[in-house]
PDB file of C-alpha atoms in Angstrom:
ATOM      1  CA  UNK A  66     -61.154  13.211 -36.037  1.00 44.00           C
ATOM      2  CA  UNK A  67     -61.246  10.638 -33.240  1.00 46.00           C
ATOM      3  CA  UNK A  68     -58.504   8.576 -34.905  1.00 45.00           C
ATOM      4  CA  UNK A  69     -56.296  11.633 -35.249  1.00 46.00           C
ATOM      5  CA  UNK A  70     -56.803  12.542 -31.603  1.00 48.00           C
ATOM      6  CA  UNK A  71     -55.904   9.053 -30.387  1.00 46.00           C
ATOM      7  CA  UNK A  72     -52.870   8.965 -32.612  1.00 50.00           C
ATOM      8  CA  UNK A  73     -51.705  12.367 -31.368  1.00 52.00           C
ATOM      9  CA  UNK A  74     -52.256  11.307 -27.781  1.00 44.00           C
ATOM     10  CA  UNK A  75     -50.263   8.117 -28.345  1.00 52.00           C
ATOM     11  CA  UNK A  76     -47.436  10.101 -29.882  1.00 44.00           C
ATOM     12  CA  UNK A  77     -47.390  12.538 -26.976  1.00 42.00           C
ATOM     13  CA  UNK A  78     -47.428   9.625 -24.535  1.00 45.00           C
ATOM     14  CA  UNK A  79     -44.487   8.082 -26.403  1.00 47.00           C
ATOM     15  CA  UNK A  80     -42.550  11.346 -26.192  1.00 48.00           C
ATOM     16  CA  UNK A  81     -43.333  11.535 -22.484  1.00 54.00           C
ATOM     17  CA  UNK A  82     -41.921   8.062 -21.904  1.00 50.00           C
ATOM     18  CA  UNK A  83     -38.765   8.927 -23.834  1.00 49.00           C
ATOM     19  CA  UNK A  84     -38.262  12.089 -21.796  1.00 53.00           C
ATOM     20  CA  UNK A  85     -38.913  10.218 -18.548  1.00 52.00           C
ATOM     21  CA  UNK A  86     -36.366   7.524 -19.448  1.00 51.00           C
ATOM     22  CA  UNK A  87     -33.808  10.160 -20.358  1.00 56.00           C
ATOM     23  CA  UNK A  88     -34.285  11.959 -17.042  1.00 53.00           C
ATOM     24  CA  UNK A  89     -34.015   8.665 -15.164  1.00 51.00           C
ATOM     25  CA  UNK A  90     -30.809   7.821 -16.991  1.00 50.00           C
ATOM     26  CA  UNK A  91     -29.396  11.280 -16.322  1.00 58.00           C
ATOM     27  CA  UNK A  92     -30.277  11.135 -12.627  1.00 68.00           C
ATOM     28  CA  UNK A  93     -29.011   7.599 -12.047  1.00 73.00           C
ATOM     29  CA  UNK A  94     -25.828   7.534  -9.940  1.00 79.00           C
ATOM     30  CA  UNK A  95     -22.680   6.343 -11.750  1.00 80.00           C
ATOM     31  CA  UNK A  96     -21.899   2.656 -11.452  1.00 86.00           C
ATOM     32  CA  UNK A  97     -18.746   2.303  -9.283  1.00 78.00           C
ATOM     33  CA  UNK A  98     -17.907  -0.922 -11.087  1.00 84.00           C
ATOM     34  CA  UNK A  99     -17.610   1.062 -14.310  1.00 85.00           C
ATOM     35  CA  UNK A 100     -14.958   3.293 -12.709  1.00 81.00           C
ATOM     36  CA  UNK A 101     -12.998   0.343 -11.344  1.00 82.00           C
ATOM     37  CA  UNK A 102     -13.053  -1.358 -14.729  1.00 85.00           C
ATOM     38  CA  UNK A 103     -11.344   1.665 -16.258  1.00 88.00           C
ATOM     39  CA  UNK A 104      -8.376   1.601 -13.868  1.00 94.00           C
ATOM     40  CA  UNK A 105      -4.938   0.321 -14.797  1.00 96.00           C
ATOM     41  CA  UNK A 106      -3.634  -1.911 -11.999  1.00 97.00           C
ATOM     42  CA  UNK A 107       0.004  -1.820 -10.886  1.00 98.00           C
ATOM     43  CA  UNK A 108       1.591  -4.415  -8.604  1.00 98.00           C
ATOM     44  CA  UNK A 109       3.407  -2.753  -5.691  1.00 98.00           C
ATOM     45  CA  UNK A 110       4.642  -6.022  -4.153  1.00 98.00           C
ATOM     46  CA  UNK A 111       7.827  -8.057  -4.488  1.00 98.00           C
ATOM     47  CA  UNK A 112       7.566 -11.825  -4.885  1.00 98.00           C
ATOM     48  CA  UNK A 113       8.546 -13.918  -1.886  1.00 98.00           C
ATOM     49  CA  UNK A 114      11.492 -16.195  -2.659  1.00 97.00           C
ATOM     50  CA  UNK A 115      15.081 -16.921  -1.624  1.00 95.00           C
ATOM     51  CA  UNK A 116      16.080 -13.291  -2.333  1.00 97.00           C
ATOM     52  CA  UNK A 117      13.452 -11.729  -0.055  1.00 98.00           C
ATOM     53  CA  UNK A 118      15.030  -9.250   2.363  1.00 98.00           C
ATOM     54  CA  UNK A 119      14.360  -9.400   6.107  1.00 98.00           C
ATOM     55  CA  UNK A 120      15.655  -7.315   8.989  1.00 97.00           C
ATOM     56  CA  UNK A 121      19.344  -8.229   9.401  1.00 96.00           C
ATOM     57  CA  UNK A 122      18.938  -9.958  12.761  1.00 94.00           C
ATOM     58  CA  UNK A 123      16.052 -12.194  11.633  1.00 95.00           C
ATOM     59  CA  UNK A 124      17.300 -15.753  12.243  1.00 94.00           C
ATOM     60  CA  UNK A 125      15.318 -17.161   9.306  1.00 95.00           C
ATOM     61  CA  UNK A 126      14.057 -15.974   5.934  1.00 97.00           C
ATOM     62  CA  UNK A 127      11.529 -17.202   3.400  1.00 97.00           C
ATOM     63  CA  UNK A 128      11.405 -20.964   2.864  1.00 97.00           C
ATOM     64  CA  UNK A 129       9.307 -22.879   0.354  1.00 97.00           C
ATOM     65  CA  UNK A 130       9.330 -26.651   0.707  1.00 97.00           C
ATOM     66  CA  UNK A 131       8.049 -29.042  -1.940  1.00 98.00           C
ATOM     67  CA  UNK A 132       5.582 -31.584  -0.604  1.00 97.00           C
ATOM     68  CA  UNK A 133       4.421 -32.873  -3.981  1.00 98.00           C
ATOM     69  CA  UNK A 134       5.248 -31.994  -7.564  1.00 98.00           C
ATOM     70  CA  UNK A 135       4.802 -34.078 -10.686  1.00 98.00           C
ATOM     71  CA  UNK A 136       2.564 -36.548 -12.463  1.00 98.00           C
ATOM     72  CA  UNK A 137       0.396 -38.763 -10.303  1.00 97.00           C
ATOM     73  CA  UNK A 138      -0.315 -42.461 -10.786  1.00 97.00           C
ATOM     74  CA  UNK A 139      -3.674 -41.479 -12.278  1.00 97.00           C
ATOM     75  CA  UNK A 140      -2.071 -39.385 -14.988  1.00 98.00           C
ATOM     76  CA  UNK A 141      -2.661 -35.802 -13.862  1.00 98.00           C
ATOM     77  CA  UNK A 142      -0.173 -33.210 -12.611  1.00 98.00           C
ATOM     78  CA  UNK A 143      -0.292 -32.171  -8.964  1.00 98.00           C
ATOM     79  CA  UNK A 144       1.848 -29.806  -6.876  1.00 98.00           C
ATOM     80  CA  UNK A 145       1.697 -28.658  -3.253  1.00 98.00           C
ATOM     81  CA  UNK A 146       4.171 -26.718  -1.111  1.00 98.00           C
ATOM     82  CA  UNK A 147       4.578 -25.518   2.468  1.00 98.00           C
ATOM     83  CA  UNK A 148       6.062 -22.164   3.360  1.00 96.00           C
ATOM     84  CA  UNK A 149       7.727 -20.506   6.302  1.00 97.00           C
ATOM     85  CA  UNK A 150       8.371 -16.796   6.760  1.00 97.00           C
ATOM     86  CA  UNK A 151       8.768 -14.197   9.509  1.00 97.00           C
ATOM     87  CA  UNK A 152       5.915 -11.672   9.658  1.00 97.00           C
ATOM     88  CA  UNK A 153       8.091  -8.706   8.748  1.00 97.00           C
ATOM     89  CA  UNK A 154      10.043  -8.980   5.525  1.00 97.00           C
ATOM     90  CA  UNK A 155       9.662  -8.418   1.816  1.00 98.00           C
ATOM     91  CA  UNK A 156       6.594  -6.354   0.975  1.00 98.00           C
ATOM     92  CA  UNK A 157       4.658  -6.510   4.227  1.00 98.00           C
ATOM     93  CA  UNK A 158       2.263  -4.712   6.540  1.00 98.00           C
ATOM     94  CA  UNK A 159       3.027  -3.528  10.064  1.00 98.00           C
ATOM     95  CA  UNK A 160      -0.099  -3.817  12.186  1.00 98.00           C
ATOM     96  CA  UNK A 161      -0.460  -1.198  14.951  1.00 98.00           C
ATOM     97  CA  UNK A 162       0.202  -3.783  17.675  1.00 98.00           C
ATOM     98  CA  UNK A 163       3.738  -4.073  16.270  1.00 98.00           C
ATOM     99  CA  UNK A 164       4.669  -0.938  18.244  1.00 98.00           C
ATOM    100  CA  UNK A 165       1.583  -0.200  20.334  1.00 98.00           C
ATOM    101  CA  UNK A 166       0.477  -2.453  23.189  1.00 97.00           C
ATOM    102  CA  UNK A 167      -3.164  -1.517  22.667  1.00 96.00           C
ATOM    103  CA  UNK A 168      -2.918  -1.282  18.891  1.00 98.00           C
ATOM    104  CA  UNK A 169      -4.998  -3.312  16.476  1.00 98.00           C
ATOM    105  CA  UNK A 170      -3.739  -6.755  15.562  1.00 98.00           C
ATOM    106  CA  UNK A 171      -3.415  -7.831  11.962  1.00 98.00           C
ATOM    107  CA  UNK A 172      -6.753  -9.623  11.813  1.00 98.00           C
ATOM    108  CA  UNK A 173      -8.494  -6.729  13.565  1.00 98.00           C
ATOM    109  CA  UNK A 174      -7.756  -4.150  10.871  1.00 98.00           C
ATOM    110  CA  UNK A 175     -10.883  -2.985   9.084  1.00 96.00           C
ATOM    111  CA  UNK A 176     -11.033  -3.461   5.339  1.00 97.00           C
ATOM    112  CA  UNK A 177     -11.578   0.260   4.839  1.00 96.00           C
ATOM    113  CA  UNK A 178      -8.154   0.851   6.394  1.00 96.00           C
ATOM    114  CA  UNK A 179      -6.590  -1.284   3.680  1.00 98.00           C
ATOM    115  CA  UNK A 180      -8.547  -0.064   0.665  1.00 98.00           C
ATOM    116  CA  UNK A 181      -8.974   3.482  -0.586  1.00 97.00           C
ATOM    117  CA  UNK A 182      -7.554   6.602  -2.177  1.00 97.00           C
ATOM    118  CA  UNK A 183      -3.864   7.397  -1.903  1.00 98.00           C
ATOM    119  CA  UNK A 184      -1.319  10.055  -2.760  1.00 98.00           C
ATOM    120  CA  UNK A 185       2.353   9.675  -3.627  1.00 98.00           C
ATOM    121  CA  UNK A 186       5.002  12.045  -2.317  1.00 98.00           C
ATOM    122  CA  UNK A 187       8.266  11.719  -4.252  1.00 98.00           C
ATOM    123  CA  UNK A 188      11.318  12.556  -2.126  1.00 98.00           C
ATOM    124  CA  UNK A 189      13.759  10.489  -4.186  1.00 98.00           C
ATOM    125  CA  UNK A 190      16.001  13.424  -5.112  1.00 98.00           C
ATOM    126  CA  UNK A 191      16.716  14.217  -1.461  1.00 98.00           C
ATOM    127  CA  UNK A 192      16.774  10.603  -0.287  1.00 98.00           C
ATOM    128  CA  UNK A 193      19.167   9.298  -2.937  1.00 98.00           C
ATOM    129  CA  UNK A 194      21.556  12.132  -2.075  1.00 98.00           C
ATOM    130  CA  UNK A 195      21.493  11.292   1.661  1.00 98.00           C
ATOM    131  CA  UNK A 196      21.087   7.727   2.922  1.00 98.00           C
ATOM    132  CA  UNK A 197      20.066   9.086   6.348  1.00 98.00           C
ATOM    133  CA  UNK A 198      17.439  11.433   4.916  1.00 98.00           C
ATOM    134  CA  UNK A 199      14.378  12.005   7.095  1.00 98.00           C
ATOM    135  CA  UNK A 200      11.119  12.821   5.332  1.00 98.00           C
ATOM    136  CA  UNK A 201       9.938  15.936   7.142  1.00 98.00           C
ATOM    137  CA  UNK A 202       6.761  17.985   7.306  1.00 98.00           C
ATOM    138  CA  UNK A 203       8.284  20.460   4.841  1.00 98.00           C
ATOM    139  CA  UNK A 204       8.346  17.768   2.159  1.00 98.00           C
ATOM    140  CA  UNK A 205       4.663  17.067   2.766  1.00 98.00           C
ATOM    141  CA  UNK A 206       3.761  20.756   2.664  1.00 98.00           C
ATOM    142  CA  UNK A 207       5.712  21.184  -0.581  1.00 98.00           C
ATOM    143  CA  UNK A 208       3.608  18.409  -2.131  1.00 98.00           C
ATOM    144  CA  UNK A 209       0.423  20.094  -0.881  1.00 98.00           C
ATOM    145  CA  UNK A 210       1.380  23.423  -2.415  1.00 98.00           C
ATOM    146  CA  UNK A 211       1.450  21.700  -5.802  1.00 97.00           C
ATOM    147  CA  UNK A 212      -1.472  19.330  -5.370  1.00 98.00           C
ATOM    148  CA  UNK A 213      -3.736  20.610  -2.616  1.00 98.00           C
ATOM    149  CA  UNK A 214      -4.201  19.408   0.944  1.00 98.00           C
ATOM    150  CA  UNK A 215      -4.103  15.664   1.535  1.00 98.00           C
ATOM    151  CA  UNK A 216      -7.730  14.575   2.126  1.00 98.00           C
ATOM    152  CA  UNK A 217      -8.565  12.918   5.432  1.00 98.00           C
ATOM    153  CA  UNK A 218      -8.564   9.122   5.445  1.00 98.00           C
ATOM    154  CA  UNK A 219      -6.124   8.963   2.558  1.00 98.00           C
ATOM    155  CA  UNK A 220      -3.180   6.607   2.342  1.00 98.00           C
ATOM    156  CA  UNK A 221       0.162   8.372   1.941  1.00 98.00           C
ATOM    157  CA  UNK A 222       2.990   6.675   0.048  1.00 99.00           C
ATOM    158  CA  UNK A 223       6.550   7.981  -0.027  1.00 99.00           C
ATOM    159  CA  UNK A 224       8.891   7.231  -2.905  1.00 98.00           C
ATOM    160  CA  UNK A 225      12.521   7.437  -1.788  1.00 98.00           C
ATOM    161  CA  UNK A 226      13.932   5.773  -4.898  1.00 98.00           C
ATOM    162  CA  UNK A 227      15.490   2.957  -2.858  1.00 98.00           C
ATOM    163  CA  UNK A 228      13.199   0.448  -4.500  1.00 98.00           C
ATOM    164  CA  UNK A 229      15.658   0.332  -7.395  1.00 98.00           C
ATOM    165  CA  UNK A 230      18.190  -1.334  -5.071  1.00 98.00           C
ATOM    166  CA  UNK A 231      15.937  -4.216  -3.962  1.00 98.00           C
ATOM    167  CA  UNK A 232      16.955  -7.059  -3.383  1.00 98.00           C
ATOM    168  CA  UNK A 233      20.642  -6.000  -3.186  1.00 98.00           C
ATOM    169  CA  UNK A 234      21.099  -6.115   0.581  1.00 98.00           C
ATOM    170  CA  UNK A 235      24.129  -3.832   0.733  1.00 98.00           C
ATOM    171  CA  UNK A 236      22.638  -1.093  -1.438  1.00 98.00           C
ATOM    172  CA  UNK A 237      19.172  -1.385   0.083  1.00 98.00           C
ATOM    173  CA  UNK A 238      20.116  -1.583   3.782  1.00 98.00           C
ATOM    174  CA  UNK A 239      23.415   0.249   3.562  1.00 98.00           C
ATOM    175  CA  UNK A 240      25.335  -2.819   4.702  1.00 98.00           C
ATOM    176  CA  UNK A 241      25.784  -6.382   3.494  1.00 97.00           C
ATOM    177  CA  UNK A 242      26.197  -7.640   7.057  1.00 97.00           C
ATOM    178  CA  UNK A 243      23.570  -9.684   8.861  1.00 96.00           C
ATOM    179  CA  UNK A 244      22.963 -10.338  12.533  1.00 96.00           C
ATOM    180  CA  UNK A 245      23.129  -7.833  15.390  1.00 96.00           C
ATOM    181  CA  UNK A 246      26.429  -6.406  14.139  1.00 97.00           C
ATOM    182  CA  UNK A 247      24.595  -5.076  11.073  1.00 98.00           C
ATOM    183  CA  UNK A 248      22.147  -2.902  13.039  1.00 97.00           C
ATOM    184  CA  UNK A 249      24.532   0.015  13.756  1.00 98.00           C
ATOM    185  CA  UNK A 250      25.464   0.114  10.060  1.00 98.00           C
ATOM    186  CA  UNK A 251      21.947   0.463   8.652  1.00 98.00           C
ATOM    187  CA  UNK A 252      21.614   3.531   6.440  1.00 98.00           C
ATOM    188  CA  UNK A 253      18.399   4.187   4.518  1.00 98.00           C
ATOM    189  CA  UNK A 254      15.764   6.975   4.565  1.00 98.00           C
ATOM    190  CA  UNK A 255      12.663   7.046   6.723  1.00 98.00           C
ATOM    191  CA  UNK A 256       9.914   9.287   8.080  1.00 98.00           C
ATOM    192  CA  UNK A 257      10.705  11.953  10.671  1.00 98.00           C
ATOM    193  CA  UNK A 258       8.598  11.471  13.843  1.00 98.00           C
ATOM    194  CA  UNK A 259       7.248  15.035  13.501  1.00 98.00           C
ATOM    195  CA  UNK A 260       6.045  14.241   9.981  1.00 98.00           C
ATOM    196  CA  UNK A 261       4.445  11.035  11.259  1.00 98.00           C
ATOM    197  CA  UNK A 262       2.648  13.051  13.938  1.00 98.00           C
ATOM    198  CA  UNK A 263       1.536  15.624  11.353  1.00 98.00           C
ATOM    199  CA  UNK A 264       0.064  12.896   9.126  1.00 98.00           C
ATOM    200  CA  UNK A 265      -1.675  11.198  12.041  1.00 98.00           C
ATOM    201  CA  UNK A 266      -3.069  14.240  13.824  1.00 98.00           C
ATOM    202  CA  UNK A 267      -3.364  16.996  11.212  1.00 98.00           C
ATOM    203  CA  UNK A 268      -4.177  14.989   8.079  1.00 98.00           C
ATOM    204  CA  UNK A 269      -5.754  11.968   9.788  1.00 98.00           C
ATOM    205  CA  UNK A 270      -4.406   9.480   7.252  1.00 98.00           C
ATOM    206  CA  UNK A 271      -5.349   5.819   7.495  1.00 98.00           C
ATOM    207  CA  UNK A 272      -2.154   4.150   6.243  1.00 98.00           C
ATOM    208  CA  UNK A 273       1.429   5.066   5.339  1.00 98.00           C
ATOM    209  CA  UNK A 274       3.843   3.223   3.068  1.00 98.00           C
ATOM    210  CA  UNK A 275       7.242   3.554   1.426  1.00 98.00           C
ATOM    211  CA  UNK A 276       9.941   1.763  -0.572  1.00 98.00           C
ATOM    212  CA  UNK A 277      12.448   1.162   2.231  1.00 98.00           C
ATOM    213  CA  UNK A 278      12.854  -1.548   4.905  1.00 98.00           C
ATOM    214  CA  UNK A 279      11.213   0.556   7.620  1.00 98.00           C
ATOM    215  CA  UNK A 280       8.982   3.538   8.331  1.00 98.00           C
ATOM    216  CA  UNK A 281      11.873   4.796  10.479  1.00 98.00           C
ATOM    217  CA  UNK A 282      15.276   5.541   9.002  1.00 98.00           C
ATOM    218  CA  UNK A 283      18.110   3.049   9.387  1.00 98.00           C
ATOM    219  CA  UNK A 284      19.866   4.848  12.241  1.00 98.00           C
ATOM    220  CA  UNK A 285      16.746   5.092  14.412  1.00 98.00           C
ATOM    221  CA  UNK A 286      17.254   3.905  17.979  1.00 96.00           C
ATOM    222  CA  UNK A 287      13.665   4.055  19.214  1.00 97.00           C
ATOM    223  CA  UNK A 288      11.497   3.656  16.078  1.00 98.00           C
ATOM    224  CA  UNK A 289       9.686   6.846  17.038  1.00 98.00           C
ATOM    225  CA  UNK A 290       7.736   7.137  13.764  1.00 98.00           C
ATOM    226  CA  UNK A 291       6.460   3.595  14.217  1.00 98.00           C
ATOM    227  CA  UNK A 292       5.378   4.515  17.741  1.00 98.00           C
ATOM    228  CA  UNK A 293       3.509   7.608  16.559  1.00 98.00           C
ATOM    229  CA  UNK A 294       1.694   5.940  13.668  1.00 98.00           C
ATOM    230  CA  UNK A 295       0.958   2.663  15.447  1.00 98.00           C
ATOM    231  CA  UNK A 296      -0.155   4.587  18.533  1.00 98.00           C
ATOM    232  CA  UNK A 297      -2.832   6.112  16.300  1.00 98.00           C
ATOM    233  CA  UNK A 298      -3.778   2.691  14.881  1.00 98.00           C
ATOM    234  CA  UNK A 299      -2.299   3.564  11.496  1.00 98.00           C
ATOM    235  CA  UNK A 300      -0.796   0.534   9.695  1.00 98.00           C
ATOM    236  CA  UNK A 301       2.384   0.782   7.655  1.00 98.00           C
ATOM    237  CA  UNK A 302       3.431  -0.758   4.347  1.00 98.00           C
ATOM    238  CA  UNK A 303       7.165  -1.441   3.965  1.00 98.00           C
ATOM    239  CA  UNK A 304       9.384  -2.607   1.087  1.00 98.00           C
ATOM    240  CA  UNK A 305       6.891  -1.444  -1.527  1.00 98.00           C
ATOM    241  CA  UNK A 306       7.709  -1.961  -5.206  1.00 98.00           C
ATOM    242  CA  UNK A 307       7.139   0.075  -8.389  1.00 98.00           C
ATOM    243  CA  UNK A 308       6.313   3.380  -6.723  1.00 98.00           C
ATOM    244  CA  UNK A 309       8.036   5.038  -9.674  1.00 98.00           C
ATOM    245  CA  UNK A 310       5.040   4.015 -11.800  1.00 98.00           C
ATOM    246  CA  UNK A 311       2.519   6.027  -9.759  1.00 98.00           C
ATOM    247  CA  UNK A 312       1.297   9.617 -10.276  1.00 98.00           C
ATOM    248  CA  UNK A 313       1.138  12.150  -7.437  1.00 98.00           C
ATOM    249  CA  UNK A 314      -2.588  11.550  -6.884  1.00 97.00           C
ATOM    250  CA  UNK A 315      -5.582   9.757  -8.358  1.00 96.00           C
ATOM    251  CA  UNK A 316      -4.423   6.443  -6.896  1.00 98.00           C
ATOM    252  CA  UNK A 317      -6.667   3.702  -5.523  1.00 97.00           C
ATOM    253  CA  UNK A 318      -4.943   1.183  -3.233  1.00 98.00           C
ATOM    254  CA  UNK A 319      -5.905  -2.371  -2.299  1.00 98.00           C
ATOM    255  CA  UNK A 320      -3.509  -3.670   0.369  1.00 98.00           C
ATOM    256  CA  UNK A 321      -4.504  -7.080   1.714  1.00 98.00           C
ATOM    257  CA  UNK A 322      -2.075  -9.012   3.947  1.00 98.00           C
ATOM    258  CA  UNK A 323      -2.334 -12.642   4.956  1.00 96.00           C
ATOM    259  CA  UNK A 324      -4.976 -12.656   7.698  1.00 97.00           C
ATOM    260  CA  UNK A 325      -2.905 -13.965  10.603  1.00 97.00           C
ATOM    261  CA  UNK A 326      -4.877 -14.100  13.842  1.00 98.00           C
ATOM    262  CA  UNK A 327      -3.224 -11.967  16.535  1.00 98.00           C
ATOM    263  CA  UNK A 328      -0.398 -11.127  14.126  1.00 98.00           C
ATOM    264  CA  UNK A 329       1.799  -8.050  14.403  1.00 98.00           C
ATOM    265  CA  UNK A 330       2.179  -7.963  10.626  1.00 98.00           C
ATOM    266  CA  UNK A 331       2.383 -10.153   7.583  1.00 98.00           C
ATOM    267  CA  UNK A 332       3.274 -10.560   3.899  1.00 98.00           C
ATOM    268  CA  UNK A 333       1.334  -8.069   1.804  1.00 98.00           C
ATOM    269  CA  UNK A 334      -0.045  -8.106  -1.724  1.00 98.00           C
ATOM    270  CA  UNK A 335      -0.660  -4.463  -2.476  1.00 98.00           C
ATOM    271  CA  UNK A 336      -1.860  -3.103  -5.808  1.00 98.00           C
ATOM    272  CA  UNK A 337      -2.615   0.381  -7.116  1.00 98.00           C
ATOM    273  CA  UNK A 338      -5.310   1.400  -9.559  1.00 97.00           C
ATOM    274  CA  UNK A 339      -4.651   4.530 -11.643  1.00 97.00           C
ATOM    275  CA  UNK A 340      -6.577   6.170 -14.441  1.00 90.00           C
ATOM    276  CA  UNK A 341      -5.665   5.076 -17.957  1.00 78.00           C
TER     277      UNK A 341
END
């Protein structure tokens, strides 16, 4: 009888341990690394090279100079280069100080402003039909009627469809000219200042990006959307690539620029994670 009792007790103890382990497993929070590992990553950046587009009146563009390249005397290959580039060109980030005297500088941006959830608002149908199209609040509200309100501290990306023209200067900017004479002939879509204000104040977004040369449209005289967003310490991503590969929501963005001390902007490697 004693042996049976001990055996039964051991069995019950074993069952108790199993149940306890199951409850622990069920109550354990999900591993965030598991979620990240399941994402498909999409590159939203253009390479920097001789075709990189800069604002028409930029006196210089991207330069890569070879300092060493080839086999060494000791029999191994070695290469090293130096580069030169303006802050604003190609896929890049506008830091708030770009248009706000008291705005954050490039190296002062917090990492959580550059990493996080994003939504994509596709306005390509309207934008491709009108080179001077301004993305208005109505376009944002139309997206929200289909997808729900944009959560606070989201990044908002706008797809105008102009990414398909990059790096064809004439099709992308609206003119093949360079220098100051090109400025009056710039024609490409941008964000209406009222929409910028709506995103900053009503939706409290943390970053805005699009697939054109500027947050403001080509004919802007005062860069009002830049002023609104930068005045709220909201950075901007310009000349983004591959926005046509993103869904409306369920996007995770990592947007890390070169960390230039006191910079007003800089080249940006931005990637998007989406569910497989």
